[in-house]
Short mmCIF file of C-alpha atoms in Angstrom, two decimals:
data_model
loop_
_atom_site.label_atom_id
_atom_site.label_comp_id
_atom_site.label_asym_id
_atom_site.label_seq_id
_atom_site.Cartn_x
_atom_site.Cartn_y
_atom_site.Cartn_z
CA UNK A 1 -0.04 -0.01 -0.01
CA UNK A 2 2.75 2.52 0.92
CA UNK A 3 4.62 1.71 -2.22
CA UNK A 4 1.43 2.12 -4.28
CA UNK A 5 0.92 5.55 -2.73
CA UNK A 6 4.51 6.49 -3.36
CA UNK A 7 4.19 5.52 -6.96
CA UNK A 8 0.99 7.37 -7.24
CA UNK A 9 2.46 10.39 -5.70
CA UNK A 10 5.54 10.26 -7.96
CA UNK A 11 3.25 9.80 -10.95
CA UNK A 12 1.16 12.72 -9.85
CA UNK A 13 4.11 14.90 -9.51
CA UNK A 14 5.28 14.31 -13.16
CA UNK A 15 1.86 14.71 -14.99
CA UNK A 16 0.87 18.03 -16.43
CA UNK A 17 -1.89 19.09 -18.75
CA UNK A 18 -1.13 21.15 -21.85
CA UNK A 19 -2.64 24.59 -21.80
CA UNK A 20 -6.20 24.97 -23.21
CA UNK A 21 -8.06 28.26 -24.19
CA UNK A 22 -11.43 26.93 -23.16
CA UNK A 23 -11.55 23.90 -20.81
CA UNK A 24 -15.36 23.43 -21.00
CA UNK A 25 -15.52 23.08 -24.90
CA UNK A 26 -12.24 21.41 -25.56
CA UNK A 27 -11.49 17.77 -25.55
CA UNK A 28 -9.39 16.63 -22.60
CA UNK A 29 -5.83 17.83 -22.81
CA UNK A 30 -3.03 15.49 -23.63
CA UNK A 31 -0.87 14.26 -20.77
CA UNK A 32 2.83 14.86 -21.18
CA UNK A 33 5.90 13.73 -19.14
CA UNK A 34 7.78 16.45 -17.38
CA UNK A 35 11.11 14.63 -16.87
CA UNK A 36 14.05 16.90 -17.86
CA UNK A 37 14.85 16.25 -21.48
CA UNK A 38 11.91 13.87 -22.09
CA UNK A 39 8.64 14.91 -23.59
CA UNK A 40 6.51 11.79 -24.11
CA UNK A 41 2.74 11.48 -24.41
CA UNK A 42 1.18 9.45 -21.57
CA UNK A 43 -1.85 7.15 -21.86
CA UNK A 44 -5.17 8.66 -20.67
CA UNK A 45 -5.64 5.84 -18.20
CA UNK A 46 -2.66 7.25 -16.27
CA UNK A 47 -4.69 10.35 -15.47
CA UNK A 48 -6.97 8.56 -13.15
CA UNK A 49 -4.34 7.90 -10.39
CA UNK A 50 -5.63 8.63 -6.97
CA UNK A 51 -4.12 8.93 -3.57
CA UNK A 52 -7.53 8.38 -1.94
CA UNK A 53 -7.84 5.29 0.40
CA UNK A 54 -9.45 2.30 -1.17
CA UNK A 55 -13.16 1.97 -0.63
CA UNK A 56 -12.85 -1.50 0.82
CA UNK A 57 -10.68 -1.52 3.89
CA UNK A 58 -9.02 -4.76 5.05
CA UNK A 59 -8.20 -5.29 8.75
CA UNK A 60 -4.58 -5.49 9.70
CA UNK A 61 -3.51 -8.96 10.23
CA UNK A 62 -0.50 -9.75 12.39
CA UNK A 63 1.40 -12.59 10.68
CA UNK A 64 4.32 -12.88 13.00
CA UNK A 65 4.36 -12.74 16.78
CA UNK A 66 7.93 -11.33 16.85
CA UNK A 67 8.31 -7.66 17.96
CA UNK A 68 11.47 -5.81 17.36
CA UNK A 69 12.83 -2.30 17.98
CA UNK A 70 16.29 -0.96 16.95
CA UNK A 71 17.96 2.28 18.19
CA UNK A 72 21.07 3.66 16.54
CA UNK A 73 23.22 5.46 19.20
CA UNK A 74 25.01 8.50 17.75
CA UNK A 75 25.63 11.74 19.44
CA UNK A 76 28.31 14.50 19.70
CA UNK A 77 30.90 12.22 21.31
CA UNK A 78 32.84 9.23 19.68
CA UNK A 79 30.38 6.76 21.43
CA UNK A 80 28.14 5.13 19.00
CA UNK A 81 26.25 1.80 18.52
CA UNK A 82 23.23 -0.22 17.85
CA UNK A 83 20.69 -1.52 20.46
CA UNK A 84 18.19 -4.08 19.32
CA UNK A 85 15.27 -5.35 21.42
CA UNK A 86 13.35 -8.47 20.38
CA UNK A 87 10.48 -10.36 21.84
CA UNK A 88 9.06 -13.63 20.65
CA UNK A 89 5.26 -14.02 21.45
CA UNK A 90 4.81 -13.11 25.15
CA UNK A 91 8.26 -14.29 26.14
CA UNK A 92 11.05 -12.19 27.60
CA UNK A 93 12.59 -9.38 25.73
CA UNK A 94 16.19 -9.84 24.54
CA UNK A 95 18.41 -6.80 24.46
CA UNK A 96 21.39 -7.00 22.14
CA UNK A 97 23.99 -4.19 22.16
CA UNK A 98 27.03 -3.31 20.26
CA UNK A 99 28.79 -0.06 21.21
CA UNK A 100 32.14 1.54 20.26
CA UNK A 101 34.02 4.60 21.58
CA UNK A 102 33.58 3.90 25.33
CA UNK A 103 36.29 4.38 27.81
CA UNK A 104 37.51 0.89 28.93
CA UNK A 105 35.74 -0.58 31.97
CA UNK A 106 32.29 -0.66 33.59
CA UNK A 107 29.37 1.43 32.34
CA UNK A 108 25.87 1.51 33.70
CA UNK A 109 23.22 0.45 31.09
CA UNK A 110 19.55 1.33 31.48
CA UNK A 111 16.50 1.72 29.38
CA UNK A 112 14.70 5.08 29.79
CA UNK A 113 11.18 6.11 29.40
CA UNK A 114 11.55 8.11 26.23
CA UNK A 115 13.71 8.16 23.09
CA UNK A 116 13.97 11.90 23.22
CA UNK A 117 17.45 13.33 23.38
CA UNK A 118 16.68 16.91 22.27
CA UNK A 119 17.74 18.22 25.83
CA UNK A 120 20.42 15.64 26.43
CA UNK A 121 19.88 12.91 28.97
CA UNK A 122 17.31 14.93 30.98
CA UNK A 123 14.69 14.57 28.16
CA UNK A 124 14.94 10.81 28.11
CA UNK A 125 13.04 10.67 31.46
CA UNK A 126 13.43 8.15 34.19
CA UNK A 127 14.50 4.56 33.91
CA UNK A 128 11.76 2.48 32.28
CA UNK A 129 9.68 1.45 35.25
CA UNK A 130 6.10 0.29 34.47
CA UNK A 131 5.55 -1.42 37.85
CA UNK A 132 6.61 1.57 39.92
CA UNK A 133 9.38 -0.37 41.67
CA UNK A 134 12.70 0.76 43.39
CA UNK A 135 16.07 0.89 41.63
CA UNK A 136 17.99 -2.32 41.81
CA UNK A 137 20.45 -4.57 40.14
CA UNK A 138 19.42 -7.08 37.34
CA UNK A 139 19.61 -9.92 39.82
CA UNK A 140 17.25 -8.25 42.23
CA UNK A 141 13.70 -9.38 42.33
CA UNK A 142 12.64 -5.80 42.96
CA UNK A 143 13.97 -3.31 40.45
CA UNK A 144 13.08 -1.06 37.61
CA UNK A 145 12.45 -2.98 34.35
CA UNK A 146 15.04 -0.72 32.66
CA UNK A 147 17.81 -1.52 35.16
CA UNK A 148 20.10 -3.72 32.97
CA UNK A 149 23.25 -3.47 35.12
CA UNK A 150 26.84 -2.76 34.04
CA UNK A 151 28.36 -3.39 30.64
CA UNK A 152 32.21 -3.80 30.31
CA UNK A 153 34.01 -2.15 27.44
CA UNK A 154 37.27 -3.74 26.42
CA UNK A 155 40.71 -2.02 26.28
CA UNK A 156 39.77 -0.57 22.76
CA UNK A 157 36.60 0.91 24.20
CA UNK A 158 34.38 -1.56 22.39
CA UNK A 159 31.47 -3.48 23.75
CA UNK A 160 31.42 -6.09 20.98
CA UNK A 161 28.04 -7.72 21.94
CA UNK A 162 26.11 -7.69 25.15
CA UNK A 163 22.97 -9.65 25.44
CA UNK A 164 20.46 -9.62 28.20
CA UNK A 165 17.18 -11.35 28.61
CA UNK A 166 14.66 -8.97 30.35
CA UNK A 167 11.79 -10.90 31.81
CA UNK A 168 9.71 -7.85 32.87
CA UNK A 169 10.18 -5.62 29.87
CA UNK A 170 7.49 -6.35 27.28
CA UNK A 171 7.36 -4.59 23.95
CA UNK A 172 3.94 -3.43 22.85
CA UNK A 173 2.14 -0.74 20.84
CA UNK A 174 3.10 1.60 23.55
CA UNK A 175 6.83 1.06 23.08
CA UNK A 176 9.14 3.95 24.01
CA UNK A 177 12.57 3.28 22.76
CA UNK A 178 15.25 4.05 25.33
CA UNK A 179 18.99 4.39 25.07
#
């Protein structure tokens, strides 16, 4: 559907009618291509392209139960990377992380409420905490869902791959991506 709309928009953008002195008494004007250096007549059937929604709507059918979110980490420092969250059916969410440009050693890793970094870290909000629990370590029974513990960057400042299974963090239509 999106491809059809894009095609229709592209076609709409290149179609033009030739000028006519009297639109009511004249036959329909010829359609011409407006591509630079190309002036080809177009079939009249192409004039009926429409961006309107189809009259018969079909319900959205979910064909796979896998939910996935990806965040690309890139800011003003040399730290960058990719975080991928994946959930199969109603199982735990797996978080895979690859980061470069870190200082060697331990770094805290948490998921925040919002993916908004327009005002630095302050606009990302608090740690993701849908159950209103207190801060804790990943092994603690009582903790924020977004508390993922420490990651360890190697001597080159690279976290090649970190994977964690987060039991209480469920991806849904209300997903906010945090980094």
